[in-house]
mmCIF file with all atom_site columns, C-alpha atoms and ligand atoms in Angstrom:
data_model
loop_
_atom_site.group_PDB
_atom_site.id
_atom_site.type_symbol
_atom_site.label_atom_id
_atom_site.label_alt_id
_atom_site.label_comp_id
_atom_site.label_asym_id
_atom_site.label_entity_id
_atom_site.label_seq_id
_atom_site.pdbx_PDB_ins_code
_atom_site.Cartn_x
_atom_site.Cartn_y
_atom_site.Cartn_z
_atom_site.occupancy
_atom_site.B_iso_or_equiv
_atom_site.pdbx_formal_charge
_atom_site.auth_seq_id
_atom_site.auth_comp_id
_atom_site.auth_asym_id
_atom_site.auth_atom_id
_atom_site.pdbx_PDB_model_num
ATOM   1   C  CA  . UNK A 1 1   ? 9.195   6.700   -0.655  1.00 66.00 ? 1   UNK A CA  1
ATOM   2   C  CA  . UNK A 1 2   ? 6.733   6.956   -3.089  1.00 87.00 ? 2   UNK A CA  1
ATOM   3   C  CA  . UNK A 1 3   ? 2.703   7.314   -2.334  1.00 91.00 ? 3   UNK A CA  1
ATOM   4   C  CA  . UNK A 1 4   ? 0.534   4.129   -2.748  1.00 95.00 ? 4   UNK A CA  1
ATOM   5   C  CA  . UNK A 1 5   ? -2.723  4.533   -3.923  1.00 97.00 ? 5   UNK A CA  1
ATOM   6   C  CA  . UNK A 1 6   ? -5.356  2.666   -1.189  1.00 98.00 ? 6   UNK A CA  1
ATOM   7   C  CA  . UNK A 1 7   ? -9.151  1.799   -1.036  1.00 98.00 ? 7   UNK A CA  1
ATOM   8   C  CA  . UNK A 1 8   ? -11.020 3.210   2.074   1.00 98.00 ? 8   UNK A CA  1
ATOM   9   C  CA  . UNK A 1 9   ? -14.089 1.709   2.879   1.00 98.00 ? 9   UNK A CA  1
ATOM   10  C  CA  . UNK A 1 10  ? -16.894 2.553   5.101   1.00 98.00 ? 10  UNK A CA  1
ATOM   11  C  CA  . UNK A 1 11  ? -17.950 -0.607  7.603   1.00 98.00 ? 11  UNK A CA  1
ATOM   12  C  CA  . UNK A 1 12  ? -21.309 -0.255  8.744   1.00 97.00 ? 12  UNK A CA  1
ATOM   13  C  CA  . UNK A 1 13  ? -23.692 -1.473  5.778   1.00 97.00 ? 13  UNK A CA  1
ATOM   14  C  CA  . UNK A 1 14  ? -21.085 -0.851  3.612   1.00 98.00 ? 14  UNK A CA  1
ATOM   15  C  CA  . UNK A 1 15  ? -19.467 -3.929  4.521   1.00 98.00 ? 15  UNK A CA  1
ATOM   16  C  CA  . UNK A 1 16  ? -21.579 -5.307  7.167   1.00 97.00 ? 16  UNK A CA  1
ATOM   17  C  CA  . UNK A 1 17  ? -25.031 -5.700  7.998   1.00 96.00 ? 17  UNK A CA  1
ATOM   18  C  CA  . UNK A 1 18  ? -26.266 -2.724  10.655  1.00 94.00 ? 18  UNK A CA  1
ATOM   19  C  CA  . UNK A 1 19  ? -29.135 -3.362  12.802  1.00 85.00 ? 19  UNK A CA  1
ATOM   20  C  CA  . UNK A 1 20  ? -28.294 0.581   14.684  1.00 87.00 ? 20  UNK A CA  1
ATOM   21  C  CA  . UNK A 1 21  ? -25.301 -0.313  16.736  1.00 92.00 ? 21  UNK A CA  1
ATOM   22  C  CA  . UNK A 1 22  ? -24.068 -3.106  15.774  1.00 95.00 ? 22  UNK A CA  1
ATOM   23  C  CA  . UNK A 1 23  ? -20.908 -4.333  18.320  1.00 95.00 ? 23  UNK A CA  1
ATOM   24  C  CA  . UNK A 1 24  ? -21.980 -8.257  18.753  1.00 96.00 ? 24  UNK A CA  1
ATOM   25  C  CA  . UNK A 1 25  ? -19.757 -10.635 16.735  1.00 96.00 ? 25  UNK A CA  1
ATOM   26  C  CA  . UNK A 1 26  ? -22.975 -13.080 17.018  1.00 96.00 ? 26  UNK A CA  1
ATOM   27  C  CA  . UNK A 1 27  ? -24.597 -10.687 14.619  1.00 96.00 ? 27  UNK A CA  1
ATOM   28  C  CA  . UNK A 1 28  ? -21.620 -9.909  12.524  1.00 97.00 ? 28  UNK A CA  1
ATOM   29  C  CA  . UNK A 1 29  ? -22.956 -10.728 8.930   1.00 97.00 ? 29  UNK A CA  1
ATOM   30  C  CA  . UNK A 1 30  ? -21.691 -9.433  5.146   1.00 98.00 ? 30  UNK A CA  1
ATOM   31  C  CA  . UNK A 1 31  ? -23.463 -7.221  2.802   1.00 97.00 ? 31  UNK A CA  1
ATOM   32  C  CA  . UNK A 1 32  ? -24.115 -8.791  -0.314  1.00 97.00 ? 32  UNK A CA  1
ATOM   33  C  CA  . UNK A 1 33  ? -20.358 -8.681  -2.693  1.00 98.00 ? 33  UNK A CA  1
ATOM   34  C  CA  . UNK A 1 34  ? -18.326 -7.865  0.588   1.00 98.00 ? 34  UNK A CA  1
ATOM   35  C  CA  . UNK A 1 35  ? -16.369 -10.414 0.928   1.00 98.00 ? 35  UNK A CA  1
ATOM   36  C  CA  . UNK A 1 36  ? -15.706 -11.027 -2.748  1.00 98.00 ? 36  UNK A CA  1
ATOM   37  C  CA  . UNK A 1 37  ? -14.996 -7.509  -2.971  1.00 98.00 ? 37  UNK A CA  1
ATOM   38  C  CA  . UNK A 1 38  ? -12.343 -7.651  -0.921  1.00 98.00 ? 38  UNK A CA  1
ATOM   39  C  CA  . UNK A 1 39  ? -10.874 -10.661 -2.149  1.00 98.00 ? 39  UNK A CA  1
ATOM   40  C  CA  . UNK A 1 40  ? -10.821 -8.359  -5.385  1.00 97.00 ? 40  UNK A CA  1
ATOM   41  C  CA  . UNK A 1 41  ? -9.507  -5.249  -3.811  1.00 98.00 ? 41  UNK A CA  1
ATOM   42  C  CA  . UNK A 1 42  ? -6.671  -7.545  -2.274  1.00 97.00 ? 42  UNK A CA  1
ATOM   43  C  CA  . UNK A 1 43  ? -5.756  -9.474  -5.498  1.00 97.00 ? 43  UNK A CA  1
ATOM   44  C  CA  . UNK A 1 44  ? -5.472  -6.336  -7.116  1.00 96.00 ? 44  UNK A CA  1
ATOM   45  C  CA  . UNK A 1 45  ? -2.561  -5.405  -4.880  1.00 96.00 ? 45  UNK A CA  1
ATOM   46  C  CA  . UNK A 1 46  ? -4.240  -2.767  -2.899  1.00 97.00 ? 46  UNK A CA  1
ATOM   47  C  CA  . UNK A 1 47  ? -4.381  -1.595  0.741   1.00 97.00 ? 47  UNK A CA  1
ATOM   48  C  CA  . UNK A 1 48  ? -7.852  -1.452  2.685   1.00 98.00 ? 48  UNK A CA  1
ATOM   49  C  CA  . UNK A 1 49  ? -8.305  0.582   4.660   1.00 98.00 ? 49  UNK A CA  1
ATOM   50  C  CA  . UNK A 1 50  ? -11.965 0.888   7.028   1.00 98.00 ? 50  UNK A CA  1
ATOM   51  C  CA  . UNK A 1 51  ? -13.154 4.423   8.197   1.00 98.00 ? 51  UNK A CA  1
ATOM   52  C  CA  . UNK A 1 52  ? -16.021 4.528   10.344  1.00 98.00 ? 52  UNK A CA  1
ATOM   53  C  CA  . UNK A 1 53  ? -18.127 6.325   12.586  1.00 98.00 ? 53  UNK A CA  1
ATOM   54  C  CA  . UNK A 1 54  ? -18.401 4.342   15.798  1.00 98.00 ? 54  UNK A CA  1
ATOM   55  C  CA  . UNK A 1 55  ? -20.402 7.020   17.829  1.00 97.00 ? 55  UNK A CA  1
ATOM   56  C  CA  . UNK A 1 56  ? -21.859 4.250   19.635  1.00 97.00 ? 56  UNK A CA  1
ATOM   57  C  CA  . UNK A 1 57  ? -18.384 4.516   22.173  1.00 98.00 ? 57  UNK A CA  1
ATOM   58  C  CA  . UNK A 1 58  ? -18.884 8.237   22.836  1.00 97.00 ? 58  UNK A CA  1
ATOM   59  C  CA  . UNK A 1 59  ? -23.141 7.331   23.720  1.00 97.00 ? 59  UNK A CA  1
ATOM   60  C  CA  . UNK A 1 60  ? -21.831 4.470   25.807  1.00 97.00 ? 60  UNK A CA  1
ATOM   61  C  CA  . UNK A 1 61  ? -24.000 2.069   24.257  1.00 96.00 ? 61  UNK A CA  1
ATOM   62  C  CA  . UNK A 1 62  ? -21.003 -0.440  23.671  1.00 97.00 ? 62  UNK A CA  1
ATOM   63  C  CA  . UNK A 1 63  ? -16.601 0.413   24.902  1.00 97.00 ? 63  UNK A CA  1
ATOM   64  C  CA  . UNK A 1 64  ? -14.002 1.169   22.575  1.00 98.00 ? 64  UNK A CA  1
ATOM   65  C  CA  . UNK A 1 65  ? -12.608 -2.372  23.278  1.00 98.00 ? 65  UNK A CA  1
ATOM   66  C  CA  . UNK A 1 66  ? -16.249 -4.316  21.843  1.00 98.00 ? 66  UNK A CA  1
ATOM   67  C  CA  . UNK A 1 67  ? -15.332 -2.406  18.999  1.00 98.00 ? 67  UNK A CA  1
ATOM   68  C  CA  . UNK A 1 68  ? -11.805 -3.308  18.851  1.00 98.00 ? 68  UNK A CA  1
ATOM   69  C  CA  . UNK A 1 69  ? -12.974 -7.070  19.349  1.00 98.00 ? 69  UNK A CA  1
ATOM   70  C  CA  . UNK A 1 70  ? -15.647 -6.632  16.622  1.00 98.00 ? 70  UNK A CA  1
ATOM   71  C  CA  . UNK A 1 71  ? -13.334 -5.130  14.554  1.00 98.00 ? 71  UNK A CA  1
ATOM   72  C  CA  . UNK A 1 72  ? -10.789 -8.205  15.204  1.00 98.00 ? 72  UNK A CA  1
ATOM   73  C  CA  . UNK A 1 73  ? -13.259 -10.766 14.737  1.00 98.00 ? 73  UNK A CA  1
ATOM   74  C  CA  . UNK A 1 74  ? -14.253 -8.459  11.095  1.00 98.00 ? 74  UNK A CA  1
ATOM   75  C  CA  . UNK A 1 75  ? -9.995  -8.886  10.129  1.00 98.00 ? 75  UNK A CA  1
ATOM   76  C  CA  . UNK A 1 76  ? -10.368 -12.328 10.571  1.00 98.00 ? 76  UNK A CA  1
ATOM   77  C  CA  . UNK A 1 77  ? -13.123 -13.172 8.173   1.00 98.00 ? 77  UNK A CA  1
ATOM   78  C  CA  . UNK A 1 78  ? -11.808 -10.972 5.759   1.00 98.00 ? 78  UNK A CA  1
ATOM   79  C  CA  . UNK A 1 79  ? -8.871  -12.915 5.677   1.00 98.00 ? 79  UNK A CA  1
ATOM   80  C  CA  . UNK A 1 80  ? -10.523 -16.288 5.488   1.00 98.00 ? 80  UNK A CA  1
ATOM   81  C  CA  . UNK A 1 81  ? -12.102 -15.114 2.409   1.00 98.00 ? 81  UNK A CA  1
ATOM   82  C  CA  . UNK A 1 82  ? -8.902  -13.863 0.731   1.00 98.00 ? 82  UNK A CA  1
ATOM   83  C  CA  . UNK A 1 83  ? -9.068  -10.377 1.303   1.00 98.00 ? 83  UNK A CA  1
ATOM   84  C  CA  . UNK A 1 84  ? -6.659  -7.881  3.905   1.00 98.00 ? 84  UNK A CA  1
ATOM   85  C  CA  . UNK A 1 85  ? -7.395  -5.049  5.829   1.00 98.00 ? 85  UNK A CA  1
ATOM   86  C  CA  . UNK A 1 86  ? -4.548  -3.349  5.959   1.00 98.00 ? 86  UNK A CA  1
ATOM   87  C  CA  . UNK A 1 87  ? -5.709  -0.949  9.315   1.00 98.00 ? 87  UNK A CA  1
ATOM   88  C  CA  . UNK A 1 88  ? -8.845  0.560   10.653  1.00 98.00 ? 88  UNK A CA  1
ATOM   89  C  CA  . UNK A 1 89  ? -9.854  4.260   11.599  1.00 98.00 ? 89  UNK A CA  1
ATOM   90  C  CA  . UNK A 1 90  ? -12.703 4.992   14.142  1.00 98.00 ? 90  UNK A CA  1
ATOM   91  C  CA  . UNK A 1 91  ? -14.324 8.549   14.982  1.00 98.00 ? 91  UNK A CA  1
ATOM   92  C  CA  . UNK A 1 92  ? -15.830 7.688   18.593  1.00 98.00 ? 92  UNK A CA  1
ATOM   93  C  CA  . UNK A 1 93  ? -17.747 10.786  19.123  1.00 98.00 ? 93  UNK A CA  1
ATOM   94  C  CA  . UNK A 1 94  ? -21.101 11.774  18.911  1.00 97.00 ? 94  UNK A CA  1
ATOM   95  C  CA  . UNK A 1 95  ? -23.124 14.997  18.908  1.00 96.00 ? 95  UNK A CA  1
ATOM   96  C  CA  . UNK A 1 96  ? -26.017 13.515  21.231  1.00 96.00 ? 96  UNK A CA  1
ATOM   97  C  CA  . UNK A 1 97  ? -22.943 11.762  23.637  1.00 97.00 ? 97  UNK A CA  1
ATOM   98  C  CA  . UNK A 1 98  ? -23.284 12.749  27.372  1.00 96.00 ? 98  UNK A CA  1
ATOM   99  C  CA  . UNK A 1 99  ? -19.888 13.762  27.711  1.00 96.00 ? 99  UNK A CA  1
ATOM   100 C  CA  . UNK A 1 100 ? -19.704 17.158  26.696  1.00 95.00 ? 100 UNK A CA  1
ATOM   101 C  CA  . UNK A 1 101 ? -15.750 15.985  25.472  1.00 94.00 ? 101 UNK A CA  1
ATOM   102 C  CA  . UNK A 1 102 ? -17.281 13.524  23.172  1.00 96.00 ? 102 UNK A CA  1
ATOM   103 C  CA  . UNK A 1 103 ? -20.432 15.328  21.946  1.00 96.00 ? 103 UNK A CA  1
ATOM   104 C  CA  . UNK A 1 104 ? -17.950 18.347  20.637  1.00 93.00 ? 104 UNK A CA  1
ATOM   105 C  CA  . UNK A 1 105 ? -17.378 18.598  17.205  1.00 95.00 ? 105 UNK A CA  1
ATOM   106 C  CA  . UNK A 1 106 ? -14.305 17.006  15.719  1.00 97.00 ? 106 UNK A CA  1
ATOM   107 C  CA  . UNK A 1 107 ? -11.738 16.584  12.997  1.00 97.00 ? 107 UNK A CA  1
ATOM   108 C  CA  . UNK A 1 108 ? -12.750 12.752  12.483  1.00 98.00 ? 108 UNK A CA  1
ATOM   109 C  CA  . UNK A 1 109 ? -16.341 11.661  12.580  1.00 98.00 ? 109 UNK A CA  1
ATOM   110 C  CA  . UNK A 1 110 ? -17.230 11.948  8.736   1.00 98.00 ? 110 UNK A CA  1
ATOM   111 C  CA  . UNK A 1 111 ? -18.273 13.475  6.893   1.00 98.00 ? 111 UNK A CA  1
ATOM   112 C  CA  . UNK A 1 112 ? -14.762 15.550  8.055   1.00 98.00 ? 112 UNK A CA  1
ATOM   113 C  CA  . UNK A 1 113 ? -12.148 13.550  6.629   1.00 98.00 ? 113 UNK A CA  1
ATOM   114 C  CA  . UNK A 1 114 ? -9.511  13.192  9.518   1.00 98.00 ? 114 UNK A CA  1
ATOM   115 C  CA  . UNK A 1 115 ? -9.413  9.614   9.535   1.00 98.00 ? 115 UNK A CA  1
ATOM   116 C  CA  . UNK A 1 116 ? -8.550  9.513   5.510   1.00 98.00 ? 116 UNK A CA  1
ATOM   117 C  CA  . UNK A 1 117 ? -5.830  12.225  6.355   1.00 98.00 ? 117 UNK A CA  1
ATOM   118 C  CA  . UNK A 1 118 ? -4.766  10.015  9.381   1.00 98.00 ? 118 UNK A CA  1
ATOM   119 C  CA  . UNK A 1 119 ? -4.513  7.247   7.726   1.00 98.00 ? 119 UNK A CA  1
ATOM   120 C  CA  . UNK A 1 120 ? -3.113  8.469   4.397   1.00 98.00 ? 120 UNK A CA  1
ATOM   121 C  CA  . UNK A 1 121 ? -0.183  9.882   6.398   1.00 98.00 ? 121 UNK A CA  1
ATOM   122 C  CA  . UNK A 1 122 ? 0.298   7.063   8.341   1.00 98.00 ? 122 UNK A CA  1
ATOM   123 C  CA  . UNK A 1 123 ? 0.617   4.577   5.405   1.00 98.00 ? 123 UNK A CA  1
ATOM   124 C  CA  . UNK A 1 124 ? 2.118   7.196   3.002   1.00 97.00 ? 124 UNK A CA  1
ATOM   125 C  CA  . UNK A 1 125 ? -0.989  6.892   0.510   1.00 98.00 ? 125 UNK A CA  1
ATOM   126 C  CA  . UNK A 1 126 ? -1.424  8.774   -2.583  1.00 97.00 ? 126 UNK A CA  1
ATOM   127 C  CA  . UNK A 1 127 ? -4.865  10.019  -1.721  1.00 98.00 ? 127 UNK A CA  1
ATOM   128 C  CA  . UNK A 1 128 ? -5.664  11.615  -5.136  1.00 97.00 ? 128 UNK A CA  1
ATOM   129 C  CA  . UNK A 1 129 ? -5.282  7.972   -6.553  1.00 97.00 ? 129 UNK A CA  1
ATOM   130 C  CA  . UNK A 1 130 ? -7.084  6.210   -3.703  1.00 98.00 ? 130 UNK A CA  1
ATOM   131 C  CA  . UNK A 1 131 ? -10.967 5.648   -3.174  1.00 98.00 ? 131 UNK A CA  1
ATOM   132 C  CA  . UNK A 1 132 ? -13.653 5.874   -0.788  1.00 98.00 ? 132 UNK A CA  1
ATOM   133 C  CA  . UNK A 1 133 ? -17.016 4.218   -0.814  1.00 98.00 ? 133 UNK A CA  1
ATOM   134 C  CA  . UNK A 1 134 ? -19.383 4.341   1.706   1.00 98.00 ? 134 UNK A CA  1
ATOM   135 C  CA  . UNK A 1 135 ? -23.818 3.650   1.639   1.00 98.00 ? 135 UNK A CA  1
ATOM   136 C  CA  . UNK A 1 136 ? -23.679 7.609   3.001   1.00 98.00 ? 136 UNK A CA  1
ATOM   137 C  CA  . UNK A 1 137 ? -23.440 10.896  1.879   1.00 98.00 ? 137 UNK A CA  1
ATOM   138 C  CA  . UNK A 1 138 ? -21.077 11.795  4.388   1.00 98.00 ? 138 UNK A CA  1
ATOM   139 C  CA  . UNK A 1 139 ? -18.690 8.841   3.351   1.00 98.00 ? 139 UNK A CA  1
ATOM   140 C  CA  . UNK A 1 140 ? -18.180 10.347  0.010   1.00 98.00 ? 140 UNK A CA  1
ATOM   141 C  CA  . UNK A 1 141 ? -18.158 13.674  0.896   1.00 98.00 ? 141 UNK A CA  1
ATOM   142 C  CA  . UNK A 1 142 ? -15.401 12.656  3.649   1.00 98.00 ? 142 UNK A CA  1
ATOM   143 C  CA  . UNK A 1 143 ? -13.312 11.364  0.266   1.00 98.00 ? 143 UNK A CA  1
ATOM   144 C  CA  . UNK A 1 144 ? -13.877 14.466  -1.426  1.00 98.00 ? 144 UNK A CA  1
ATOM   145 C  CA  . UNK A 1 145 ? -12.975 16.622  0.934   1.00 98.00 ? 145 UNK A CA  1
ATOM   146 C  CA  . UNK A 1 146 ? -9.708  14.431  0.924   1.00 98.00 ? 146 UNK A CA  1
ATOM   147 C  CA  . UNK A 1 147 ? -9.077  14.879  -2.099  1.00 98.00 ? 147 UNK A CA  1
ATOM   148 C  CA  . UNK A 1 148 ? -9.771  11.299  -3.443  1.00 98.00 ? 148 UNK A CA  1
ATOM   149 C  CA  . UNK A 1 149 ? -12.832 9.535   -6.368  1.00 97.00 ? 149 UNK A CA  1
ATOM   150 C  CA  . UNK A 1 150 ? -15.438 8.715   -3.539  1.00 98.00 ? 150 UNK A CA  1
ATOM   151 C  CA  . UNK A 1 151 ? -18.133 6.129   -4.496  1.00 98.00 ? 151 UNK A CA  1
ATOM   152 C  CA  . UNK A 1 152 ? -21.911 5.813   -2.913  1.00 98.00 ? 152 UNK A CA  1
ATOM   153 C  CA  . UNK A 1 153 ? -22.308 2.219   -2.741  1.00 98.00 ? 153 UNK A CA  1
ATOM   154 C  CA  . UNK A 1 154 ? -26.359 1.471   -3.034  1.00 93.00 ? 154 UNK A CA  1
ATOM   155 C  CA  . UNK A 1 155 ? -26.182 -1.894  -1.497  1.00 80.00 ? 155 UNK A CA  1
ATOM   156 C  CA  . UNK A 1 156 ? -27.000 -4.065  -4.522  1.00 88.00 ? 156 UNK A CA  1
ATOM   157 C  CA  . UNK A 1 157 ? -23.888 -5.957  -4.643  1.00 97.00 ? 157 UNK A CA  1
ATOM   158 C  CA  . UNK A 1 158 ? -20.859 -4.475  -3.246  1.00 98.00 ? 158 UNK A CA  1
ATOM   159 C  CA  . UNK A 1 159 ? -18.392 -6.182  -5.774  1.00 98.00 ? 159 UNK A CA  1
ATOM   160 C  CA  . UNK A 1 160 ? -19.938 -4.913  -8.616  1.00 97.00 ? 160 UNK A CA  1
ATOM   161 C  CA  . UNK A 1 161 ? -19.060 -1.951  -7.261  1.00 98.00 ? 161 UNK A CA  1
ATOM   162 C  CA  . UNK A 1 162 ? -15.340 -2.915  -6.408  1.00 98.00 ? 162 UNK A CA  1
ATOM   163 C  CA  . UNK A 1 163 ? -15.043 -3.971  -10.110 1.00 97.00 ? 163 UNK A CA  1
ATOM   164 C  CA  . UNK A 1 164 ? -15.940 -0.873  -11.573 1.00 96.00 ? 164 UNK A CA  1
ATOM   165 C  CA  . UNK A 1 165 ? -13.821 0.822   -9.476  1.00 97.00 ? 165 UNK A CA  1
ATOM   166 C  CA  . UNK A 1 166 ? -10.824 -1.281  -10.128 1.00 97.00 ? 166 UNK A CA  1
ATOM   167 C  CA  . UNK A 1 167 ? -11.799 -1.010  -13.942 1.00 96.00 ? 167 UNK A CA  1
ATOM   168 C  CA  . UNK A 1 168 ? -11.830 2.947   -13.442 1.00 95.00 ? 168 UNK A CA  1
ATOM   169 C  CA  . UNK A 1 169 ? -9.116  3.917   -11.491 1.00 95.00 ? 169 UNK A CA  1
ATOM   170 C  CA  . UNK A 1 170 ? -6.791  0.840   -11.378 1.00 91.00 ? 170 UNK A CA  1
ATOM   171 C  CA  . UNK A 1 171 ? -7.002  -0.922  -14.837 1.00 79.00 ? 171 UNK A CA  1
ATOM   172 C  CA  . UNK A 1 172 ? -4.206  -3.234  -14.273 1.00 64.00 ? 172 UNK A CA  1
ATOM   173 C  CA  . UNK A 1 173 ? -0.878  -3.684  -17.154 1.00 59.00 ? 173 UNK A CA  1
ATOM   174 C  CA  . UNK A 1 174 ? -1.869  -5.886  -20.021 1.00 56.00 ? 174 UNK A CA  1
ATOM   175 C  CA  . UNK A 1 175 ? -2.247  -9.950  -18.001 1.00 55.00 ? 175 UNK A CA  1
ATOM   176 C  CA  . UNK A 1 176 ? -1.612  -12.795 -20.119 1.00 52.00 ? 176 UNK A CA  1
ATOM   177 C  CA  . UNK A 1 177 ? -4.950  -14.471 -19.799 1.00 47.00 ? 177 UNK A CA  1
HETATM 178 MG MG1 . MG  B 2 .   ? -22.364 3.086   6.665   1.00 68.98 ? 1   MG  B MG1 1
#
C-alpha cells in the first residue's frame, strides 16, 4: 500500500473560535477561511486530519465525551460546507491537571508529535508529503518533529493559507479549465 500524503490541522483558533476552553456547541463558531479551507483541502483529494490539545479533560473543566460531542457536532459542519475530516487526535493531559496520571508528561500533547505519528500510522500517510498548520508554535514544531512542512497560520484568513499550501506542496496535474 502506498503512503498518502494528508493535511493535519490544529482545532482550537486554528479552525474554531477559542474563548479558553471551548467544549459548548452553542459557541462553536469558524475562524475566518475555515470552512472554505476545507472545502479546498477536500476538493483537492486530501485527508484531514485534526490534532489538538484538549487539556481541558485532564483539568476536569469539561469530559472526554463533551469533547467527543463537540468534536461530532465540528464533523458535521464541515461536511455541510463541503469539506471531510477524515479522523481526529486528542492529547487530554495537562501539566497543571490534578491527577498526577494526567499532569505527567507525555508522548501526545504537542508540541511532541504522537498524535501525527498515531495518526500517520493509522491511515498509512506519507508524513514527509503531508502538512501541519496550527496558530502555535508548538503546532508546527509538532510537524517538524514529524517530519512533515508545518505552517503557522496568523489568523487572517485561513484559506489563503490552505491555497498556498495546496499551490506549494500539492500543485495538482495540468486541469482543463
Ligand atoms: Mg490552537
Amino acid at each position: 500500500m502506498s503512503l498518502k500524503p494528508a493535511i493535519f490541522l490544529d482545532r482550537d483558533d486554528t479552525l474554531i473560535r477559542d474563548d479558553g476552553y471551548i467544549y459548548e456547541i452553542e459557541k462553536f463558531a469558524w475562524i475566518t477561511g475555515a470552512a472554505a479551507a476545507l472545502k479546498r483541502f477536500h476538493q483537492a483529494g486530501l485527508h484531514v486530519f485534526i490534532v489538538t490539545n484538549q487539556g481541558g479533560i485532564g483539568r476536569g473543566i469539561f469530559t472526554e465525551a463533551d469533547m467527543h460531542a463537540f468534536n461530532n457536532h465540528l464533523i458535521d459542519a464541515a461536511s455541510k460546507v463541503g469539506g471531510a475530516i477524515t479522523d481526529i487526535a486528542f492529547c487530554p493531559h495537562h501539566p497543571l491537571a490534578p491527577d498526577p496520571a494526567m499532569a505527567a508528561h507525555c508522548r501526545c500533547r504537542k508540541p511532541e508529535p504522537g498524535l501525527l505519528f498515531d495518526l500517520a500510522e493509522k491511515w498509512a500517510i506519507d508524513l514527509a508529503a503531508s502538512v501541519m498548520i496550527g496558530d502555535r508554535d508548538s503546532d508546527v514544531e509538532a510537524g517538524k518533529r514529524a517530519g512533515m512542512n508545518a505552517y503557522l497560520f496568523t489568523g487572517d484568513d485561513l484559506d489563503q493559507l490552505a491555497k498556498e499550501v495546496l499551490s506549494q506542496h500539492f500543485a495538482a496535474p495540468t486541469r482543463s479549465q
